[in-house]
PDB file of C-alpha atoms in Angstrom:
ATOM      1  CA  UNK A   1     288.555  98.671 116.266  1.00 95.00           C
ATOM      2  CA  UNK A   2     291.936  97.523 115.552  1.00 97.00           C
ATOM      3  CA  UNK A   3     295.009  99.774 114.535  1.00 98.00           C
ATOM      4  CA  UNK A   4     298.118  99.454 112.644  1.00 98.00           C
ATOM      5  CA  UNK A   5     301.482 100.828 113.586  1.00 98.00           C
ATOM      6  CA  UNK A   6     304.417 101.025 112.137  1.00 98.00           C
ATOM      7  CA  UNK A   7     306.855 104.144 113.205  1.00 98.00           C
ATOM      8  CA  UNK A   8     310.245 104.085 111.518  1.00 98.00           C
ATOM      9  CA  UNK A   9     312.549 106.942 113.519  1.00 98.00           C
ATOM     10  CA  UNK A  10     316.209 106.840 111.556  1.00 98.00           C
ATOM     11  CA  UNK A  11     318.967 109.076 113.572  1.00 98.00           C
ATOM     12  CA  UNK A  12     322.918 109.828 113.420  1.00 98.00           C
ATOM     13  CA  UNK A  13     324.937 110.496 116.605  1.00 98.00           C
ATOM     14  CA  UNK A  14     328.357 111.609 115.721  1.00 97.00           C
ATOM     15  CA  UNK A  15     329.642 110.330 119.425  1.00 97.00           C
ATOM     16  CA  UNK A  16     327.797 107.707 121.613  1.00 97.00           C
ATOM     17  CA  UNK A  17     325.102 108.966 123.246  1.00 98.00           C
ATOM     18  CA  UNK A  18     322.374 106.469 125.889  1.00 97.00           C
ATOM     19  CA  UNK A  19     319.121 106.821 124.614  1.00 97.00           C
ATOM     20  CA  UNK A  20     315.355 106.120 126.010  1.00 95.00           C
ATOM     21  CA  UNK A  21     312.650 105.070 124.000  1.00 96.00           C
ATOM     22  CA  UNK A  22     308.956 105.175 124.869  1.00 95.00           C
ATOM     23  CA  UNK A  23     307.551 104.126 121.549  1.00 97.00           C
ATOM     24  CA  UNK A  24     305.620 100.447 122.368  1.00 97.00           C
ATOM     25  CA  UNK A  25     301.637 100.672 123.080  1.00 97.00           C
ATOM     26  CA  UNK A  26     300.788  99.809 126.630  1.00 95.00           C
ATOM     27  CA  UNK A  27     298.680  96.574 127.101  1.00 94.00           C
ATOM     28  CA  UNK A  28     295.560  97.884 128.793  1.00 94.00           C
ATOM     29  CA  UNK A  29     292.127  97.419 129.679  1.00 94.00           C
ATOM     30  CA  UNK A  30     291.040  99.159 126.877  1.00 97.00           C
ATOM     31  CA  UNK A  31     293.681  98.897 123.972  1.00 97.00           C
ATOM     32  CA  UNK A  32     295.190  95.364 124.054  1.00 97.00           C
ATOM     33  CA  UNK A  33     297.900  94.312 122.300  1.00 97.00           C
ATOM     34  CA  UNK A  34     297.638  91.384 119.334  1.00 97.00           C
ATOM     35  CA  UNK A  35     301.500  91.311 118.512  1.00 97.00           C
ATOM     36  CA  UNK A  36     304.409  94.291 118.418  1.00 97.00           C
ATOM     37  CA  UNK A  37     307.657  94.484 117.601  1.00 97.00           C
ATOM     38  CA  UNK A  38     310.408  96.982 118.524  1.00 97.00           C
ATOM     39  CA  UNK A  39     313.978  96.814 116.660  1.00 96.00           C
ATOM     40  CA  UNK A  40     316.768  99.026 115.905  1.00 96.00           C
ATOM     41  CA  UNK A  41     319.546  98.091 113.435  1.00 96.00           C
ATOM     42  CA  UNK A  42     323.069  99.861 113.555  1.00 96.00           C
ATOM     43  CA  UNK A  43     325.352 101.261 116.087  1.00 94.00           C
ATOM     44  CA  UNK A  44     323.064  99.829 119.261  1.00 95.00           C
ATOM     45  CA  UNK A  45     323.841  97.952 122.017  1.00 95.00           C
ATOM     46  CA  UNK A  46     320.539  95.504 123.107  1.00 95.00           C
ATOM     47  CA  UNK A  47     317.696  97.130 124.096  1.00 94.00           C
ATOM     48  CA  UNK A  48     317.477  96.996 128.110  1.00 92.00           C
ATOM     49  CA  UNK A  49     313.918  97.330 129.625  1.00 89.00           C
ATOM     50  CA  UNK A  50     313.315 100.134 131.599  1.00 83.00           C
ATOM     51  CA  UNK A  51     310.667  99.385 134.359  1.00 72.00           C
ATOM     52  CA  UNK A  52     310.356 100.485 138.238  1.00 61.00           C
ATOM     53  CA  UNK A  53     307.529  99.840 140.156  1.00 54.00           C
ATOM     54  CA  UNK A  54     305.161 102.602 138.947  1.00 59.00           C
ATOM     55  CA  UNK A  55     307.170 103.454 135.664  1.00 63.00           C
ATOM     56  CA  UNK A  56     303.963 103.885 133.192  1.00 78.00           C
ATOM     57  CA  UNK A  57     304.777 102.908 129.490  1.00 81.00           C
ATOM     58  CA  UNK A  58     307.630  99.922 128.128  1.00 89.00           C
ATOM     59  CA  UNK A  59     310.394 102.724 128.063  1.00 92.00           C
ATOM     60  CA  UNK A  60     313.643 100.558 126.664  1.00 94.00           C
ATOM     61  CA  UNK A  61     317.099 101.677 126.903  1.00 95.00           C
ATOM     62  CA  UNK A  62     319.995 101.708 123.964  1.00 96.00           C
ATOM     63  CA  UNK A  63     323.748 103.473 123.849  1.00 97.00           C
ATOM     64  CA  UNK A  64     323.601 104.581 119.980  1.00 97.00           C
ATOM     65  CA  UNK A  65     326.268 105.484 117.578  1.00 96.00           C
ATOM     66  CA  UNK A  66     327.355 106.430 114.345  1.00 96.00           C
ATOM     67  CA  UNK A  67     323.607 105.775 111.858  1.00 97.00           C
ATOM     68  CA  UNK A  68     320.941 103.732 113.522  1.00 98.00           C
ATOM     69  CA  UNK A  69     317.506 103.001 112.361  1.00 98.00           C
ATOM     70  CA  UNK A  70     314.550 102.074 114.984  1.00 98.00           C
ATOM     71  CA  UNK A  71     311.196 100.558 113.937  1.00 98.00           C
ATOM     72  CA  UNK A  72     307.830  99.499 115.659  1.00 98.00           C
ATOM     73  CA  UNK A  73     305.346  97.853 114.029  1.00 98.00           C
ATOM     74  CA  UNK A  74     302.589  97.016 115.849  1.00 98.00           C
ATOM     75  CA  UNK A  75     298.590  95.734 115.738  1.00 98.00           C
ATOM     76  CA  UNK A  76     296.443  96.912 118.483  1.00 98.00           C
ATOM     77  CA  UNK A  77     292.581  96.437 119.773  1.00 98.00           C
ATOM     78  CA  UNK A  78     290.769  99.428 120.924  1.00 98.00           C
ATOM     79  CA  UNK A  79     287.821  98.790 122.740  1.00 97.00           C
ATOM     80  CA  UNK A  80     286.583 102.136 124.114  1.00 96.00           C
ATOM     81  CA  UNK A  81     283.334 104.032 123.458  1.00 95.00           C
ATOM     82  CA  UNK A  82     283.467 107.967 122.183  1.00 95.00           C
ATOM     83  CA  UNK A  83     284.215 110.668 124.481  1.00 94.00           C
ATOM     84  CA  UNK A  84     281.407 110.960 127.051  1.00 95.00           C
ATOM     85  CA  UNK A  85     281.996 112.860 130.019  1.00 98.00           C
ATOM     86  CA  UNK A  86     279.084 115.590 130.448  1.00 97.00           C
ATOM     87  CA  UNK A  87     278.067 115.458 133.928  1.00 97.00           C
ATOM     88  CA  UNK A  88     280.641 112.707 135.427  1.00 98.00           C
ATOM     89  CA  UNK A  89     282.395 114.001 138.872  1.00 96.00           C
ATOM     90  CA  UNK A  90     285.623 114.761 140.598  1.00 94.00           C
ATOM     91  CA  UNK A  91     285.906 113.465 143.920  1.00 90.00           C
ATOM     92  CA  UNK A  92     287.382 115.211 146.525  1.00 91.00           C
ATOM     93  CA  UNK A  93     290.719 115.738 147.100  1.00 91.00           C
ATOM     94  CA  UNK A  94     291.184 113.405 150.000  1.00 92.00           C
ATOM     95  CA  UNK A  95     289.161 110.802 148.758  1.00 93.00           C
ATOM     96  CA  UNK A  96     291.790 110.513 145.358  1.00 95.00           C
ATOM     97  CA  UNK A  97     293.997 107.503 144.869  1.00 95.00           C
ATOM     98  CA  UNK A  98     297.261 107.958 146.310  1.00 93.00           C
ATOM     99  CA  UNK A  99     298.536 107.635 142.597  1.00 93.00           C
ATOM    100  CA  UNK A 100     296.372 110.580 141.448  1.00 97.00           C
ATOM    101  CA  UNK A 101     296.441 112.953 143.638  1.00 96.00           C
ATOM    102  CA  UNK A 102     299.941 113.945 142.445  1.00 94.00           C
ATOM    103  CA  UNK A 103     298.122 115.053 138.715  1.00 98.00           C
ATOM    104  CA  UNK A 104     296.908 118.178 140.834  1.00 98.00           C
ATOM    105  CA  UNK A 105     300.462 120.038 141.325  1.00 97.00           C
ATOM    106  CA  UNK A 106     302.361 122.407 138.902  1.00 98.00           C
ATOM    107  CA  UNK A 107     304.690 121.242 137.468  1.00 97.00           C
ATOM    108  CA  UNK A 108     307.570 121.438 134.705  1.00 97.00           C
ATOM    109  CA  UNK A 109     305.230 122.329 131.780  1.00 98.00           C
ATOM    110  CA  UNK A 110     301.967 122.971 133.331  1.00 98.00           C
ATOM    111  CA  UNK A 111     301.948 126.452 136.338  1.00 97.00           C
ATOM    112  CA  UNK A 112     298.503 125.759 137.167  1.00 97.00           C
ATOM    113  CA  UNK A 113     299.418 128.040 140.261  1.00 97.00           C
ATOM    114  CA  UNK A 114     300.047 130.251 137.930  1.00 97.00           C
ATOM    115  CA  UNK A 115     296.707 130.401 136.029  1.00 97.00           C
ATOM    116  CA  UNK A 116     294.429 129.275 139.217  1.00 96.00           C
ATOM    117  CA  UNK A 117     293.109 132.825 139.216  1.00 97.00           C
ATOM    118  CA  UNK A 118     292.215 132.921 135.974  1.00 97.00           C
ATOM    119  CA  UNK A 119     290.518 129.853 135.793  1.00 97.00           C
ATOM    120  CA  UNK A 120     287.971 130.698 138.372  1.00 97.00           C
ATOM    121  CA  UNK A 121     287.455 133.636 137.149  1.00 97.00           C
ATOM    122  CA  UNK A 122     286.265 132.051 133.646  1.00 97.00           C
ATOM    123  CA  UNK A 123     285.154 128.797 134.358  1.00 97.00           C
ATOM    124  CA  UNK A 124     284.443 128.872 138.311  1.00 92.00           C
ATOM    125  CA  UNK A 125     280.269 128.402 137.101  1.00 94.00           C
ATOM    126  CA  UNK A 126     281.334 124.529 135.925  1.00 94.00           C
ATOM    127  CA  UNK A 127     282.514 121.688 137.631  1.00 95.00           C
ATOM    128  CA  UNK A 128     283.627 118.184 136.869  1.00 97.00           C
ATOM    129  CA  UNK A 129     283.296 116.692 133.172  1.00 98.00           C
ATOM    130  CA  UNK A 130     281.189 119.886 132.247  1.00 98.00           C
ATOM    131  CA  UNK A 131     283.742 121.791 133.282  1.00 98.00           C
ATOM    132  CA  UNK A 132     286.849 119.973 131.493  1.00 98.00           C
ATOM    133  CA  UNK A 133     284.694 120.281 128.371  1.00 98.00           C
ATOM    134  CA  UNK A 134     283.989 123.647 128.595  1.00 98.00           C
ATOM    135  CA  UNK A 135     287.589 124.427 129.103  1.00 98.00           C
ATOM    136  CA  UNK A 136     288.400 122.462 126.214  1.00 98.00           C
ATOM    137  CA  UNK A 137     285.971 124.525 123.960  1.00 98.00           C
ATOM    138  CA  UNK A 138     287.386 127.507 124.778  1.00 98.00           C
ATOM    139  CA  UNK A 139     291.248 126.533 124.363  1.00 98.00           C
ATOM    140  CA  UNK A 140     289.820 125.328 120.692  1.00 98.00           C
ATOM    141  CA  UNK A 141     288.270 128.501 119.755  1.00 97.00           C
ATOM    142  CA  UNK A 142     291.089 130.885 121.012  1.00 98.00           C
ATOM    143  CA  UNK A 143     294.251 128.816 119.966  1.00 98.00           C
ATOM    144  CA  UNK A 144     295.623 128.587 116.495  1.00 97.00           C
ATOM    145  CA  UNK A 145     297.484 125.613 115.644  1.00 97.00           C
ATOM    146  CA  UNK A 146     301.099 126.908 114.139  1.00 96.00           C
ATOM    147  CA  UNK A 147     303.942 124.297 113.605  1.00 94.00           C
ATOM    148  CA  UNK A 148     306.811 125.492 114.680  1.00 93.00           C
ATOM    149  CA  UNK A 149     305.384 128.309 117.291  1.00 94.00           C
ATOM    150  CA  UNK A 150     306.712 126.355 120.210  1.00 95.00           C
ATOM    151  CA  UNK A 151     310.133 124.732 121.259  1.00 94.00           C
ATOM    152  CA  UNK A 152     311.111 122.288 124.760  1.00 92.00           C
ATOM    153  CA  UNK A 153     310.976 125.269 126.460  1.00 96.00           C
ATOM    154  CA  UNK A 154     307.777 126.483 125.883  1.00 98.00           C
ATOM    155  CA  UNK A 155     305.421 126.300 129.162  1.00 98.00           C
ATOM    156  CA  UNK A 156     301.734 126.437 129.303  1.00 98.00           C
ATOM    157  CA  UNK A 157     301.818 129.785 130.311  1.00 98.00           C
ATOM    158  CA  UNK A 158     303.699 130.832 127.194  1.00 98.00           C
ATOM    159  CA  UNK A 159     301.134 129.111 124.902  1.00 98.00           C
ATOM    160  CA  UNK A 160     298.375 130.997 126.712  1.00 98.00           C
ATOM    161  CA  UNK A 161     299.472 133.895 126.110  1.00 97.00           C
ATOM    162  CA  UNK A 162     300.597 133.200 122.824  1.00 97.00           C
ATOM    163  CA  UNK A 163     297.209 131.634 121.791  1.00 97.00           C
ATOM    164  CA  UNK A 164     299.270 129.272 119.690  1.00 97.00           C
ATOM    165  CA  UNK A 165     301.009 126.057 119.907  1.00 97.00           C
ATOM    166  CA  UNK A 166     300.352 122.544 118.561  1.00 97.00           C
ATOM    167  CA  UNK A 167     299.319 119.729 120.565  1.00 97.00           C
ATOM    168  CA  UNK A 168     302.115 119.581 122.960  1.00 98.00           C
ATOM    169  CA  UNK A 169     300.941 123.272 123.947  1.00 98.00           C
ATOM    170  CA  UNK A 170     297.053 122.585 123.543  1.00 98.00           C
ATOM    171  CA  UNK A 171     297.343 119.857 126.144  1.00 98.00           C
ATOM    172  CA  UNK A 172     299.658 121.403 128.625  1.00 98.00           C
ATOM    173  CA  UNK A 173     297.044 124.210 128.757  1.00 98.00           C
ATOM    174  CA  UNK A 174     294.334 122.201 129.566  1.00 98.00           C
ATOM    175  CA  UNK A 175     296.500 120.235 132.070  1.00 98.00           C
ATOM    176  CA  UNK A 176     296.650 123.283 133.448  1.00 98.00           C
ATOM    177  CA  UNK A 177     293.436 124.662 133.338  1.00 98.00           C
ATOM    178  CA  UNK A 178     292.141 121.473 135.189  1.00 98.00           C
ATOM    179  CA  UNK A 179     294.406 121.259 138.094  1.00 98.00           C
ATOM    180  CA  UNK A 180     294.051 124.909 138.933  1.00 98.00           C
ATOM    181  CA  UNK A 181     290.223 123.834 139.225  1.00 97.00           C
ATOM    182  CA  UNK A 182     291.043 120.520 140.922  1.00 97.00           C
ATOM    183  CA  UNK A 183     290.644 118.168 138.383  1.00 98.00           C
ATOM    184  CA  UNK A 184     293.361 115.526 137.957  1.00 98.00           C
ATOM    185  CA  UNK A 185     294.962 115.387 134.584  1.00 98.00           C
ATOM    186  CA  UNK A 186     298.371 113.850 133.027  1.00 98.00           C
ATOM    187  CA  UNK A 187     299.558 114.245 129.886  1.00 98.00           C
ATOM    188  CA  UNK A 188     299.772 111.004 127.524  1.00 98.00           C
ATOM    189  CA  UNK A 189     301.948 110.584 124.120  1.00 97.00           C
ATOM    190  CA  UNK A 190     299.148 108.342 121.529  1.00 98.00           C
ATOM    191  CA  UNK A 191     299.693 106.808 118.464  1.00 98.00           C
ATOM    192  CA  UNK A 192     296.322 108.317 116.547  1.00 98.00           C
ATOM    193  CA  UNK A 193     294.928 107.121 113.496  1.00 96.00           C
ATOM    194  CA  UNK A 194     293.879 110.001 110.955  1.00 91.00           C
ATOM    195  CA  UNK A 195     296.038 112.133 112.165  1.00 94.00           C
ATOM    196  CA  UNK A 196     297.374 114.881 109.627  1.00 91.00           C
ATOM    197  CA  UNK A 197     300.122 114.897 109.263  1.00 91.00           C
ATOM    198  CA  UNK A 198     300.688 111.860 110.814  1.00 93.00           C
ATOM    199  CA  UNK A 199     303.427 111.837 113.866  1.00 96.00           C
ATOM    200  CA  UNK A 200     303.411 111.190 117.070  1.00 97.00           C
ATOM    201  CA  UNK A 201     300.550 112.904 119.525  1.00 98.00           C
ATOM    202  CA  UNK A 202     299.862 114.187 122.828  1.00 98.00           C
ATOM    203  CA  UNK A 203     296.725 114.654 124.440  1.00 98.00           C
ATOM    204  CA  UNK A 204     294.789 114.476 128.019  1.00 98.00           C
ATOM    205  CA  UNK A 205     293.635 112.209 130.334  1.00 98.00           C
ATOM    206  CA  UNK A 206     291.261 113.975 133.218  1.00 98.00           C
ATOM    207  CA  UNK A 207     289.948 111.603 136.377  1.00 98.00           C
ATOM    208  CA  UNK A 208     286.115 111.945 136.604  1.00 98.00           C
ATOM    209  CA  UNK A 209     284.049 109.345 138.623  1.00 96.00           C
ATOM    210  CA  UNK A 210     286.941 106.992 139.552  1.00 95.00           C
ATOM    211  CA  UNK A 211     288.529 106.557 135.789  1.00 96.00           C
ATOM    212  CA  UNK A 212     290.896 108.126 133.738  1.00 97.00           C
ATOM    213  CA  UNK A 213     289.419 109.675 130.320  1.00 98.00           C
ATOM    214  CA  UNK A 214     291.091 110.509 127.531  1.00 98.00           C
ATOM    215  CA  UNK A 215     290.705 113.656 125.004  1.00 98.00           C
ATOM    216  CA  UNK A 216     292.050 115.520 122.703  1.00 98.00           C
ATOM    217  CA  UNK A 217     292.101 119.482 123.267  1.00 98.00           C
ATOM    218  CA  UNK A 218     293.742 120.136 119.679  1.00 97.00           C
ATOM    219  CA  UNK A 219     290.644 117.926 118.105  1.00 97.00           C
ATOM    220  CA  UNK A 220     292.926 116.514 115.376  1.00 96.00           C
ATOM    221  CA  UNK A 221     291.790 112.715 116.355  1.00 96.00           C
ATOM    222  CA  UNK A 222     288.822 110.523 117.713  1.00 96.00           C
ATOM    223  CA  UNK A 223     289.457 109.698 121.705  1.00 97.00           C
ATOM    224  CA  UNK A 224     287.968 105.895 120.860  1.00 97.00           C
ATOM    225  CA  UNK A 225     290.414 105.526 118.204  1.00 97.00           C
ATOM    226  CA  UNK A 226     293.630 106.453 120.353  1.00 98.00           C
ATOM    227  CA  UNK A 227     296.519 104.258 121.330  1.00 98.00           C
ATOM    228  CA  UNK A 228     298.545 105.170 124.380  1.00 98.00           C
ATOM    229  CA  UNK A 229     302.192 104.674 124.639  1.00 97.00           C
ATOM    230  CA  UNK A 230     302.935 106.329 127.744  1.00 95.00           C
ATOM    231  CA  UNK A 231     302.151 108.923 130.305  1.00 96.00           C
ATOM    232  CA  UNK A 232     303.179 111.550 132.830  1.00 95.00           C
ATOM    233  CA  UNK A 233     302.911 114.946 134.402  1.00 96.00           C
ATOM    234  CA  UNK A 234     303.747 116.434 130.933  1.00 97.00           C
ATOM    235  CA  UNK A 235     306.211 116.653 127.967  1.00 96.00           C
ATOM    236  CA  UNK A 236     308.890 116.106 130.449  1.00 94.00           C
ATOM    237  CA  UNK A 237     307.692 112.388 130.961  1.00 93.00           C
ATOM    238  CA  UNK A 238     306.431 111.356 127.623  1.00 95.00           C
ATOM    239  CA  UNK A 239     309.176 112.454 124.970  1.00 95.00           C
ATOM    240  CA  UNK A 240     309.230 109.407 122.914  1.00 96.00           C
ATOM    241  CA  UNK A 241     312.701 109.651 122.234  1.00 96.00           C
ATOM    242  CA  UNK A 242     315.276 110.902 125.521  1.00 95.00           C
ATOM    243  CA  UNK A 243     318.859 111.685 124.068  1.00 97.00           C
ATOM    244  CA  UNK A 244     321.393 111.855 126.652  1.00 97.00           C
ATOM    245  CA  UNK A 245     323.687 113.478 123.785  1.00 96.00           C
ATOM    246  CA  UNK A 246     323.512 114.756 120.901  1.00 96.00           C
ATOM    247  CA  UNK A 247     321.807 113.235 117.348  1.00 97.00           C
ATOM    248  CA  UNK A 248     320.584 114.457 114.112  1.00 97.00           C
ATOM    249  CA  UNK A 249     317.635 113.569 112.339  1.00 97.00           C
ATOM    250  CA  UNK A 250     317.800 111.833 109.366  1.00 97.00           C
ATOM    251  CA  UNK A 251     314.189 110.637 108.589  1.00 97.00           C
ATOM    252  CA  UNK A 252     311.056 109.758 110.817  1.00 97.00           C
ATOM    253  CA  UNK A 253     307.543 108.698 109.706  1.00 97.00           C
ATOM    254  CA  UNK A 254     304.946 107.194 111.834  1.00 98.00           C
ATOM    255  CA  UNK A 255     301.634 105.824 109.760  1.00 97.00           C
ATOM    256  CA  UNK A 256     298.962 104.847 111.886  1.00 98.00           C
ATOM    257  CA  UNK A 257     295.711 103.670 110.606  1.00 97.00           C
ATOM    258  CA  UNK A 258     292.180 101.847 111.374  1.00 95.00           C
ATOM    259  CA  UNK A 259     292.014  97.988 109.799  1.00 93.00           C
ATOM    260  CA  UNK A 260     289.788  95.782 109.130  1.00 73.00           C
TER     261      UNK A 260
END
């Protein structure tokens, strides 16, 4: 299918502050890219690409100041079938890809150490894909989605013992859940079409039989339908917006939808 994007993020920063953006799609295997544009009008200096070797996502760097206005349009190809992962595997650990193997540690946002005890106590019966799912089910029917419940300090922890979040919470739970049962899983930011109301998203990749799969523990959009922008350990790595400073809002809308 192909998607249309076009996110329009309008901010004022009373002094000048250097700012990170992780708003582009990534070219892929999966989701490629027919054209894109990134631009931001005001008080900006050029954007400067940020990319190390093993930096995921087209992160760009700008020092803002005073009013400025960023805007992405872009078109994107998805080719990827519906979420299928009943029954797929998890390798062991040694056998993971050195660049994996890291999605099994706590960290920032997601204490799996801290919920590995409950986790086998609940889902110990299921393994691999079955397992993920399962975990996902149960995060659905025990969570209530409430804007506003959470803040950047919220941990996965907190939301579980809230039962509430949105889908920054929903996905650092199951994060969470997997690693304290050994399954790999990152956190991605998506642009999702359908979405409602429509803004940016976060959701889950888990590694099962040698690939990356994507899902959605909040169930707000369709996994074939998703378009990654970036991804990490959790929110720490995927804020689509880093202000080293301070900014007020002004306006931000991001309309994503399927085309013909």
């Amino acid at each position: 299918m192909r998607v249309s994007i076009a996110a329009d993020l309008d901010y004022f920063f009373p002094e000048p502050a250097d700012v990170l953006l992780a708003v582009e799609a990534i070219p892929m295997k999966d989701q490629k890219l027919v054209r894109d544009k990134l631009t931001v009008a005001g008080e900006a200096t050029p954007l400067r690409s940020f990319q190390e070797h093993g930096t995921p996502g087209r992160s760009q760097w700008t020092e803002a100041n005073d009013r400025v206005q960023i805007r992405y349009e872009a078109l994107v190809d998805v080719e990827r079938p519906p979420l299928s992962i009943a029954g797929l595997d998890v390798p062991p650990r040694r056998e993971l890809p050195p660049d994996v193997v890291h999605y099994l540690f706590p960290s920032r946002y997601c204490e799996s150490d801290k919920l590995e005890t409950y986790a086998m106590s609940k889902f110990g019966h299921r393994s691999g894909g079955d397992l993920v799912l399962e975990m996902t089910d149960w995060i659905r029917h025990n969570f209530e989605y409430v804007p506003g419940s959470s803040d950047n300090s919220t941990t996965a922890t907190d939301s579980f013992l809230r039962r509430q979040g949105v889908c920054r919470d929903y996905s650092h739970v199951l994060i969470t859940l997997a690693r304290a049962m050994g399954v790999p899983a990152r956190m991605v930011s998506v642009y999702a079409p359908g979405l409602n109301p429509p803004d940016f998203h976060a959701v889950v990749e888990v590694w099962l039989d040698g690939n990356w799969h994507l899902i959605d523990p909040a169930g707000m959009a369709a996994e074939e339908s998703l378009v990654r922008i970036t991804y990490g350990r959790d929110a720490t790595d995927i804020s689509f917006m880093t202000i080293f400073g301070y900014a007020e809002l002004q306006s931000q809308s991001v309309l994503v939808a399927e085309v013909a």
